[in-house]
mmCIF file of C-alpha atoms in Angstrom:
data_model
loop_
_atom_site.group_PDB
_atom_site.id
_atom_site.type_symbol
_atom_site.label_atom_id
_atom_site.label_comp_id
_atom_site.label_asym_id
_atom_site.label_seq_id
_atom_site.Cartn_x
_atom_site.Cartn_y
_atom_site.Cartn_z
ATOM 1 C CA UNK J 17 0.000 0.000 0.000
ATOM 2 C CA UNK J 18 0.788 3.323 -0.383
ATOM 3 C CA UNK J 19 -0.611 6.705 -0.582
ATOM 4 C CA UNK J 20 -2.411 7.943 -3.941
ATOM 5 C CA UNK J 21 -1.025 9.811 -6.664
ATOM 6 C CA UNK J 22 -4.472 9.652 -8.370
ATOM 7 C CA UNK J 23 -4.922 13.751 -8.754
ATOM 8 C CA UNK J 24 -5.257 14.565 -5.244
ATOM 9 C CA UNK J 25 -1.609 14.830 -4.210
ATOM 10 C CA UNK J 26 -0.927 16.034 -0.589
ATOM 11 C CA UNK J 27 -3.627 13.446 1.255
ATOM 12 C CA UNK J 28 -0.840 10.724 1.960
ATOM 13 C CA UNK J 29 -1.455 8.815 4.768
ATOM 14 C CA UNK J 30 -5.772 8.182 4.345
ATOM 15 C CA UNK J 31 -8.953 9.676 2.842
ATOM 16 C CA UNK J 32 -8.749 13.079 3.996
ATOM 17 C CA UNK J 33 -7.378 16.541 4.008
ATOM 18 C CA UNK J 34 -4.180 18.535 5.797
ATOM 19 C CA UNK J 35 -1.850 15.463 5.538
ATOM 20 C CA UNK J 36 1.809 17.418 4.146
ATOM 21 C CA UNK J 37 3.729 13.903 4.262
ATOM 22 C CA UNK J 38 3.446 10.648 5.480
ATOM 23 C CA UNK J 39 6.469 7.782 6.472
ATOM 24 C CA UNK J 40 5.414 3.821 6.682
ATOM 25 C CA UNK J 41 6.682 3.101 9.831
ATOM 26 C CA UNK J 42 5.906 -1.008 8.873
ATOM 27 C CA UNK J 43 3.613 -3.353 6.402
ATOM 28 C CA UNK J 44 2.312 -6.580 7.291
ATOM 29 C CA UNK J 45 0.838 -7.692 3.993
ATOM 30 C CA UNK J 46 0.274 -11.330 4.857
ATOM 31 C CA UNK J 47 0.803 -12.185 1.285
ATOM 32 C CA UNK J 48 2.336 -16.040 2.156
ATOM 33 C CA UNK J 49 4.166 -14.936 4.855
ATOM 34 C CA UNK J 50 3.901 -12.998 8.267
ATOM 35 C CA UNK J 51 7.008 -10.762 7.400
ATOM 36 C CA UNK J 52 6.642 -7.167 7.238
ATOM 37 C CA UNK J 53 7.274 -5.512 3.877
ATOM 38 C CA UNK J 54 8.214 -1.939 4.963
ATOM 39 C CA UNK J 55 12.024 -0.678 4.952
ATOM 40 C CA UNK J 56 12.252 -0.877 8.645
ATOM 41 C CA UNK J 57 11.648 -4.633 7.890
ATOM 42 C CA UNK J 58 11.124 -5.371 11.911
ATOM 43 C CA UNK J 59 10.250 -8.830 11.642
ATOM 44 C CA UNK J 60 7.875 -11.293 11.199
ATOM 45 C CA UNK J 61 4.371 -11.591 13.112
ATOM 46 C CA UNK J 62 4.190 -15.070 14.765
ATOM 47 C CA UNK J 63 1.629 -17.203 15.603
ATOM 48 C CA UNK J 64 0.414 -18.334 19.092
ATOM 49 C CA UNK J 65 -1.182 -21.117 20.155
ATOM 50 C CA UNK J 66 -3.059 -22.727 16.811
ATOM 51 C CA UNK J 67 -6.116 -22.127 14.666
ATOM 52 C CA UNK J 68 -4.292 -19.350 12.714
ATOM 53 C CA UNK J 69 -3.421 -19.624 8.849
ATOM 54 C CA UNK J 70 -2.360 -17.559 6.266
ATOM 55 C CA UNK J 71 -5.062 -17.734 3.398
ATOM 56 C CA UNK J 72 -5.532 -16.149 -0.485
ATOM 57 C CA UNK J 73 -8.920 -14.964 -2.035
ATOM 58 C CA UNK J 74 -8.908 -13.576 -5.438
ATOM 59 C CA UNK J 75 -4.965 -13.096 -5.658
ATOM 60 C CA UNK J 76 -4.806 -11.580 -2.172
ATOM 61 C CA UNK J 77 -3.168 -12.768 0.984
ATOM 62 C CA UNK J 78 -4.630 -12.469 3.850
ATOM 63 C CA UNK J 79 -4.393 -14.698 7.725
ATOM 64 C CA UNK J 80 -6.889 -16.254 9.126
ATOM 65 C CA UNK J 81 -7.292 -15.820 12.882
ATOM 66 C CA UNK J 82 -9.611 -18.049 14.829
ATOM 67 C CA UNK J 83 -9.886 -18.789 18.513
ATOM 68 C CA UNK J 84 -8.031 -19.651 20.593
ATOM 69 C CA UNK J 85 -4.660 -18.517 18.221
ATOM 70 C CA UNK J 86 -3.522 -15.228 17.458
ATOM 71 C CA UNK J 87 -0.294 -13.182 16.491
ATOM 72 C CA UNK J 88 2.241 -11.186 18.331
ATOM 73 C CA UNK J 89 3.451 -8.408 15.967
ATOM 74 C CA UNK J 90 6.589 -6.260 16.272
ATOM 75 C CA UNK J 91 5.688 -3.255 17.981
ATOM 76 C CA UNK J 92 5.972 0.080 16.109
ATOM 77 C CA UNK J 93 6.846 3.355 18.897
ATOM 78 C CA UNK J 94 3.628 5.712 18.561
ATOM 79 C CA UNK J 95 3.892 7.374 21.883
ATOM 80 C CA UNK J 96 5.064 10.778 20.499
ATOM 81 C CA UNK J 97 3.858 11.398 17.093
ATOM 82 C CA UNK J 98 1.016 11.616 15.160
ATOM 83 C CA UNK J 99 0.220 8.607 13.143
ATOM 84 C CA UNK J 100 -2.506 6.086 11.709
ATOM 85 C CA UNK J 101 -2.984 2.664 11.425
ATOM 86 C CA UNK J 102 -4.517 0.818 8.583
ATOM 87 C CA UNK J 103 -6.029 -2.249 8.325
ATOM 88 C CA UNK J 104 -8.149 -4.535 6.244
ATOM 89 C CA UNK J 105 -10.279 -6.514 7.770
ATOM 90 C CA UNK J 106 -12.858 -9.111 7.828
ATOM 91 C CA UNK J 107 -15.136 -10.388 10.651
ATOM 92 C CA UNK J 108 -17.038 -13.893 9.738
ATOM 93 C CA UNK J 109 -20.023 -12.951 12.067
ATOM 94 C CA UNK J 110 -20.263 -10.807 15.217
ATOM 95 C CA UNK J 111 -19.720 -12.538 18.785
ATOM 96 C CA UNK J 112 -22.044 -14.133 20.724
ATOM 97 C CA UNK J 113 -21.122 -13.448 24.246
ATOM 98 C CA UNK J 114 -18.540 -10.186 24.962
ATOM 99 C CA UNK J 115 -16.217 -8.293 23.176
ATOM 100 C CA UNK J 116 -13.226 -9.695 21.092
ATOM 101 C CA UNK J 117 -9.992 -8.249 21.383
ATOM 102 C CA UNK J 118 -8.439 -7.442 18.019
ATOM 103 C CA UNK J 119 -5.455 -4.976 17.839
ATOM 104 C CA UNK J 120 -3.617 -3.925 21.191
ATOM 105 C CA UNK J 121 -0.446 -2.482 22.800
ATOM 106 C CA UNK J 122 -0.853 -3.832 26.312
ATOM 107 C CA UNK J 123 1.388 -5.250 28.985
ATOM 108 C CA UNK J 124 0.406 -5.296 33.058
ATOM 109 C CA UNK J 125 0.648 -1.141 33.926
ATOM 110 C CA UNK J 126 1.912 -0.221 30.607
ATOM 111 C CA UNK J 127 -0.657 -0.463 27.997
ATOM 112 C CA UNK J 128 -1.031 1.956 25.189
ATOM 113 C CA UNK J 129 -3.828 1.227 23.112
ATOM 114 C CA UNK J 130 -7.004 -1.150 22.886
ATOM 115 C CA UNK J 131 -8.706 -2.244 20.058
ATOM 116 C CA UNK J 132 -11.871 -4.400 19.907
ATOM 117 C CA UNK J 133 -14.968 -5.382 18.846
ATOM 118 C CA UNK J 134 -18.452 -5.473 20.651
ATOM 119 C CA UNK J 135 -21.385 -7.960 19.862
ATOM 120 C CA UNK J 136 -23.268 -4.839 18.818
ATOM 121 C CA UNK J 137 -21.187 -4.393 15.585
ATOM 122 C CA UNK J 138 -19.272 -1.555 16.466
ATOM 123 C CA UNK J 139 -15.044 -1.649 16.968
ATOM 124 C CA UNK J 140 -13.895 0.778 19.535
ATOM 125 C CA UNK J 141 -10.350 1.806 20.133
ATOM 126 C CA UNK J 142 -8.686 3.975 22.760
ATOM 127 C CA UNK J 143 -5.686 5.341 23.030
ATOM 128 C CA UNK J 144 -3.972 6.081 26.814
ATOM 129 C CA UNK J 145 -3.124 8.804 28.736
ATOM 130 C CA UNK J 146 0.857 9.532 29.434
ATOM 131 C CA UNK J 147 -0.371 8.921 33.331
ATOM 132 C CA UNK J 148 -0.010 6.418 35.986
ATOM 133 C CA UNK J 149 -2.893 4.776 37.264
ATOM 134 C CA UNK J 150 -4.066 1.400 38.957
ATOM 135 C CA UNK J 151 -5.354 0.457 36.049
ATOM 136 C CA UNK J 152 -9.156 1.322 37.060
ATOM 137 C CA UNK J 153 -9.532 4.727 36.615
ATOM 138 C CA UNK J 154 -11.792 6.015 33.941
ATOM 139 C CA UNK J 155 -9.778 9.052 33.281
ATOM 140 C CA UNK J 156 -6.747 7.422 32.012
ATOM 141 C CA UNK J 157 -8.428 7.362 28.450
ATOM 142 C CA UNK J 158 -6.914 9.724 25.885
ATOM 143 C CA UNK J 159 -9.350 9.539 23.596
ATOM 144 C CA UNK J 160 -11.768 6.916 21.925
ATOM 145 C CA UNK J 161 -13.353 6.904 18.686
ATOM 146 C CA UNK J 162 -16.444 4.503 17.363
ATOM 147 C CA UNK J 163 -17.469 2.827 14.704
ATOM 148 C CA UNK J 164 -19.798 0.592 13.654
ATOM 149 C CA UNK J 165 -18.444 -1.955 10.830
ATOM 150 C CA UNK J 166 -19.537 -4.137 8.330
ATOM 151 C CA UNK J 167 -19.648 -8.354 8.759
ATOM 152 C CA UNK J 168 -18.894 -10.994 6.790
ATOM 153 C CA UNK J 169 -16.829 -9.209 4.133
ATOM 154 C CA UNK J 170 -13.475 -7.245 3.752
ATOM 155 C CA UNK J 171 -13.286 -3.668 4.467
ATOM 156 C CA UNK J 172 -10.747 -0.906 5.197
ATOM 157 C CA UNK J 173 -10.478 0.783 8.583
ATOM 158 C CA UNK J 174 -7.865 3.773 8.668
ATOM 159 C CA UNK J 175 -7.668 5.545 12.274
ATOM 160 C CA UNK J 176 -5.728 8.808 12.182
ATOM 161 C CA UNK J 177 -4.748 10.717 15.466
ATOM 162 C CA UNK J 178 -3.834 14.748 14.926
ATOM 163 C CA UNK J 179 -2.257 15.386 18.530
ATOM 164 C CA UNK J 180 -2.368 19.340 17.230
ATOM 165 C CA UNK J 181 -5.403 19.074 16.535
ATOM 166 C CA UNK J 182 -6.281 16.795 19.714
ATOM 167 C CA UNK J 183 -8.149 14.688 17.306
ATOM 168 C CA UNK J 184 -8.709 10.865 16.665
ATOM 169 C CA UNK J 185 -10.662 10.095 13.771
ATOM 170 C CA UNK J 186 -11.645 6.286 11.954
ATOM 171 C CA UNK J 187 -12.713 6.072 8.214
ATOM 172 C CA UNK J 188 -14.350 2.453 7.155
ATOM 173 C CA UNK J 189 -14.256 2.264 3.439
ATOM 174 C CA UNK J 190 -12.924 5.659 2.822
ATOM 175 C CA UNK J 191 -16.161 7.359 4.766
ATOM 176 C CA UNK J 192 -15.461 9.404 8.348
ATOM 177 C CA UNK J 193 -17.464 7.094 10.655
ATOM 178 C CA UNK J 194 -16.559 8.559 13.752
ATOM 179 C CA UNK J 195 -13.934 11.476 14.915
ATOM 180 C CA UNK J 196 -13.119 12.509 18.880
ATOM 181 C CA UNK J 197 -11.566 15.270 20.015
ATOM 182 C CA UNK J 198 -9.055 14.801 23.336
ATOM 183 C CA UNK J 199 -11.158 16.910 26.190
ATOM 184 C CA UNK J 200 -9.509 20.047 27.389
ATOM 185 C CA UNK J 201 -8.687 19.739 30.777
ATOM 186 C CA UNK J 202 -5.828 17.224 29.261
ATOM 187 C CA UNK J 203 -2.538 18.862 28.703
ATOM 188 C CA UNK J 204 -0.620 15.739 27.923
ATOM 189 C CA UNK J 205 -1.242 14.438 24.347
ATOM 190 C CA UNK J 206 1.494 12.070 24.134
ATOM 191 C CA UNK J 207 0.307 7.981 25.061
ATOM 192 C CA UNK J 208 1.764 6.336 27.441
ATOM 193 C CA UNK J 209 4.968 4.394 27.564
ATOM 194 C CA UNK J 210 4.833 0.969 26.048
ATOM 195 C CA UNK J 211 8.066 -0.964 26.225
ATOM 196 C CA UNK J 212 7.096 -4.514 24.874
ATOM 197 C CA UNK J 213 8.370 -5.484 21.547
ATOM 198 C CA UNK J 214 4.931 -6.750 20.296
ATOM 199 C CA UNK J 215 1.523 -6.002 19.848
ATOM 200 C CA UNK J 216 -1.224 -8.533 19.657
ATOM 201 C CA UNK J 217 -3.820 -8.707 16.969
ATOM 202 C CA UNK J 218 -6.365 -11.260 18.631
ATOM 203 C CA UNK J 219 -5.726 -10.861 22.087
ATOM 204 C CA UNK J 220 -4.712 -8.568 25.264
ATOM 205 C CA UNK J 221 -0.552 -8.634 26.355
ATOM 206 C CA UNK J 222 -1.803 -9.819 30.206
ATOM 207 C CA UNK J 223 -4.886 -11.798 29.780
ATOM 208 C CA UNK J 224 -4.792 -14.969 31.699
ATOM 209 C CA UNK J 225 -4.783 -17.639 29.703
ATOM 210 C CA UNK J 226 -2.698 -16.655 27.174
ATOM 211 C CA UNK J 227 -5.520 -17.469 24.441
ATOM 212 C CA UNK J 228 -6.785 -15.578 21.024
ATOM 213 C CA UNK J 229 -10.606 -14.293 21.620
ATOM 214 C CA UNK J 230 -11.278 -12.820 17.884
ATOM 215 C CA UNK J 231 -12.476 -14.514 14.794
ATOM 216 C CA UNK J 232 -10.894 -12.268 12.456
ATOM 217 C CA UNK J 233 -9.454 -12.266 8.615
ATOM 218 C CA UNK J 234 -6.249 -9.589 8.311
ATOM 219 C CA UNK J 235 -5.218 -8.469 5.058
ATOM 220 C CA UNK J 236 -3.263 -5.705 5.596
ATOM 221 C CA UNK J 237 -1.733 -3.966 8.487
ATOM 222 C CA UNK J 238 0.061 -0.559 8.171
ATOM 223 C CA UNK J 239 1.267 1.968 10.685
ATOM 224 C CA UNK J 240 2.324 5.667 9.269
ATOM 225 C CA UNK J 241 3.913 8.514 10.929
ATOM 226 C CA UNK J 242 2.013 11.444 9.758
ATOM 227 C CA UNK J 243 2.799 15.506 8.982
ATOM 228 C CA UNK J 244 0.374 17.798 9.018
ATOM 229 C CA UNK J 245 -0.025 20.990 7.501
ATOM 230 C CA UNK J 246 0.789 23.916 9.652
ATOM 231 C CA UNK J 247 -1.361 26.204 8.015
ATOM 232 C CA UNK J 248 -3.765 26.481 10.568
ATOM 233 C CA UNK J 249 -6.520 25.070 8.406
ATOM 234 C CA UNK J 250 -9.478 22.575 10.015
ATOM 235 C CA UNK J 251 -9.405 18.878 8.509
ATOM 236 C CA UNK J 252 -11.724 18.602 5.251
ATOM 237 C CA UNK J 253 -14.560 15.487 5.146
ATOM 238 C CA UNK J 254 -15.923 15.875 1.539
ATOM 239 C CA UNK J 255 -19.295 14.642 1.476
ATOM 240 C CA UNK J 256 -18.274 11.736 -1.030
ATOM 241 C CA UNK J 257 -14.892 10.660 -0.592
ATOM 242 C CA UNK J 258 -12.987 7.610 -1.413
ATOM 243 C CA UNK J 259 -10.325 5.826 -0.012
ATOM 244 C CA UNK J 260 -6.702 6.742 -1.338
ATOM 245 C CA UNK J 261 -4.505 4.039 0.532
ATOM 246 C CA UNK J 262 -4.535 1.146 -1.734
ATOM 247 C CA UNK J 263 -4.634 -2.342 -0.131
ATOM 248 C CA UNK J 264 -2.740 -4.316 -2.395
#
């Protein structure tokens, strides 16, 4: 994937406006392998436990996650800059009884970022405060941004955070479908510290046991650091806009 050159130069990084340059940070493709494709080249995702495949439909690769398996990926450092993260996804159905982990950041004390989605058909995903907490308190959110997604086909989900613009915003097939702004009385922007060197697409860092709890098909998963225009000028959602990240 990478950002369009289809006429509408300057929109790197997703399907909207004030983006001056974006830098892919890493690329898991999933095209017969779990290696990612970017420059940084940071390694492989792996596989834990079993039930978890790599797959092709119609020339594209794509891994197929079932329960109780799922992947650790090599972590990508967010905590300071503004960025998105770009997936394609597919759910098979919804779940029947709570909410299924997809991507996350999280160790014991230090987690960064949650990703999941609810039997209701809507993914959430919050990002955390640069603050120390036991772990229960409600105001160690950052931000978190909605959306309700589509089920039992592929689509693309792009979320974008602006810290200038104390903004968090998620696109679904090139369409805004929810945007949050970070509430004023927090000063801090920056997430918090996350020092493991993987993620988990599938399931949470310290959940106990160690098992996968989505039913997921990943096609693509990219992570940008993003520049935005200093020109003072409010984001731009055109009424009819389409996607211009291509998933390969």
């Amino acid at each position: 994937m990478s950002p369009s050159n289809d006429g509408r130069k300057g929109q790197a990084g997703g399907p909207y406006k004030g983006v001056r340059a974006s830098q892919l940070l890493g690329h898991w493709p999933f095209a017969g392998n779990y290696n990612d494709a970017s420059a940084y080249a940071r390694g492989p995702a792996t596989v834990q436990g079993y039930n978890v495949q790599l797959a092709s439909e119609q020339g594209t690769g794509y891994v197929q996650i079932r329960r109780p398996g799922f992947l650790n990926i090599p972590s990508v450092d967010l905590r300071t800059i503004n960025f998105s993260i770009e997936l394609r996804l597919r759910f098979p159905s919804l779940p029947t009884s709570g909410r299924q982990t997809l991507l996350s950041n999280w160790q014991w004390a230090n987690w960064q970022y949650w990703m999941a989605l609810e039997p209701d058909g809507r993914v959430f995903f919050t990002l955390r405060r640069n603050m120390q907490t036991n772990g229960s308190d409600p105001s160690q959110d950052l931000v978190v941004v909605w959306a309700r997604v589509p089920v039992g086909r592929f689509f693309n989900a792009v979320y974008v955070y602006d810290s200038t613009r104390r903004n968090f915003s998620v696109f679904i097939d090139g369409a805004l479908a929810g945007s949050e702004t970070v509430r004023q009385e927090v000063t801090d922007v920056t997430l918090h510290t996350a020092t493991q060197p993987y993620v988990q697409f599938g399931n949470k860092g310290d959940d106990w046991p160690k098992t996968g709890v989505a039913d997921v098909d990943l096609s693509a998963l990219r992570f940008y650091q993003l520049t935005f225009k200093t020109c003072g000028c409010l984001l731009a959602f055109p009424e009819s806009v389409s996607l211009l990240i291509f998933f390969m």
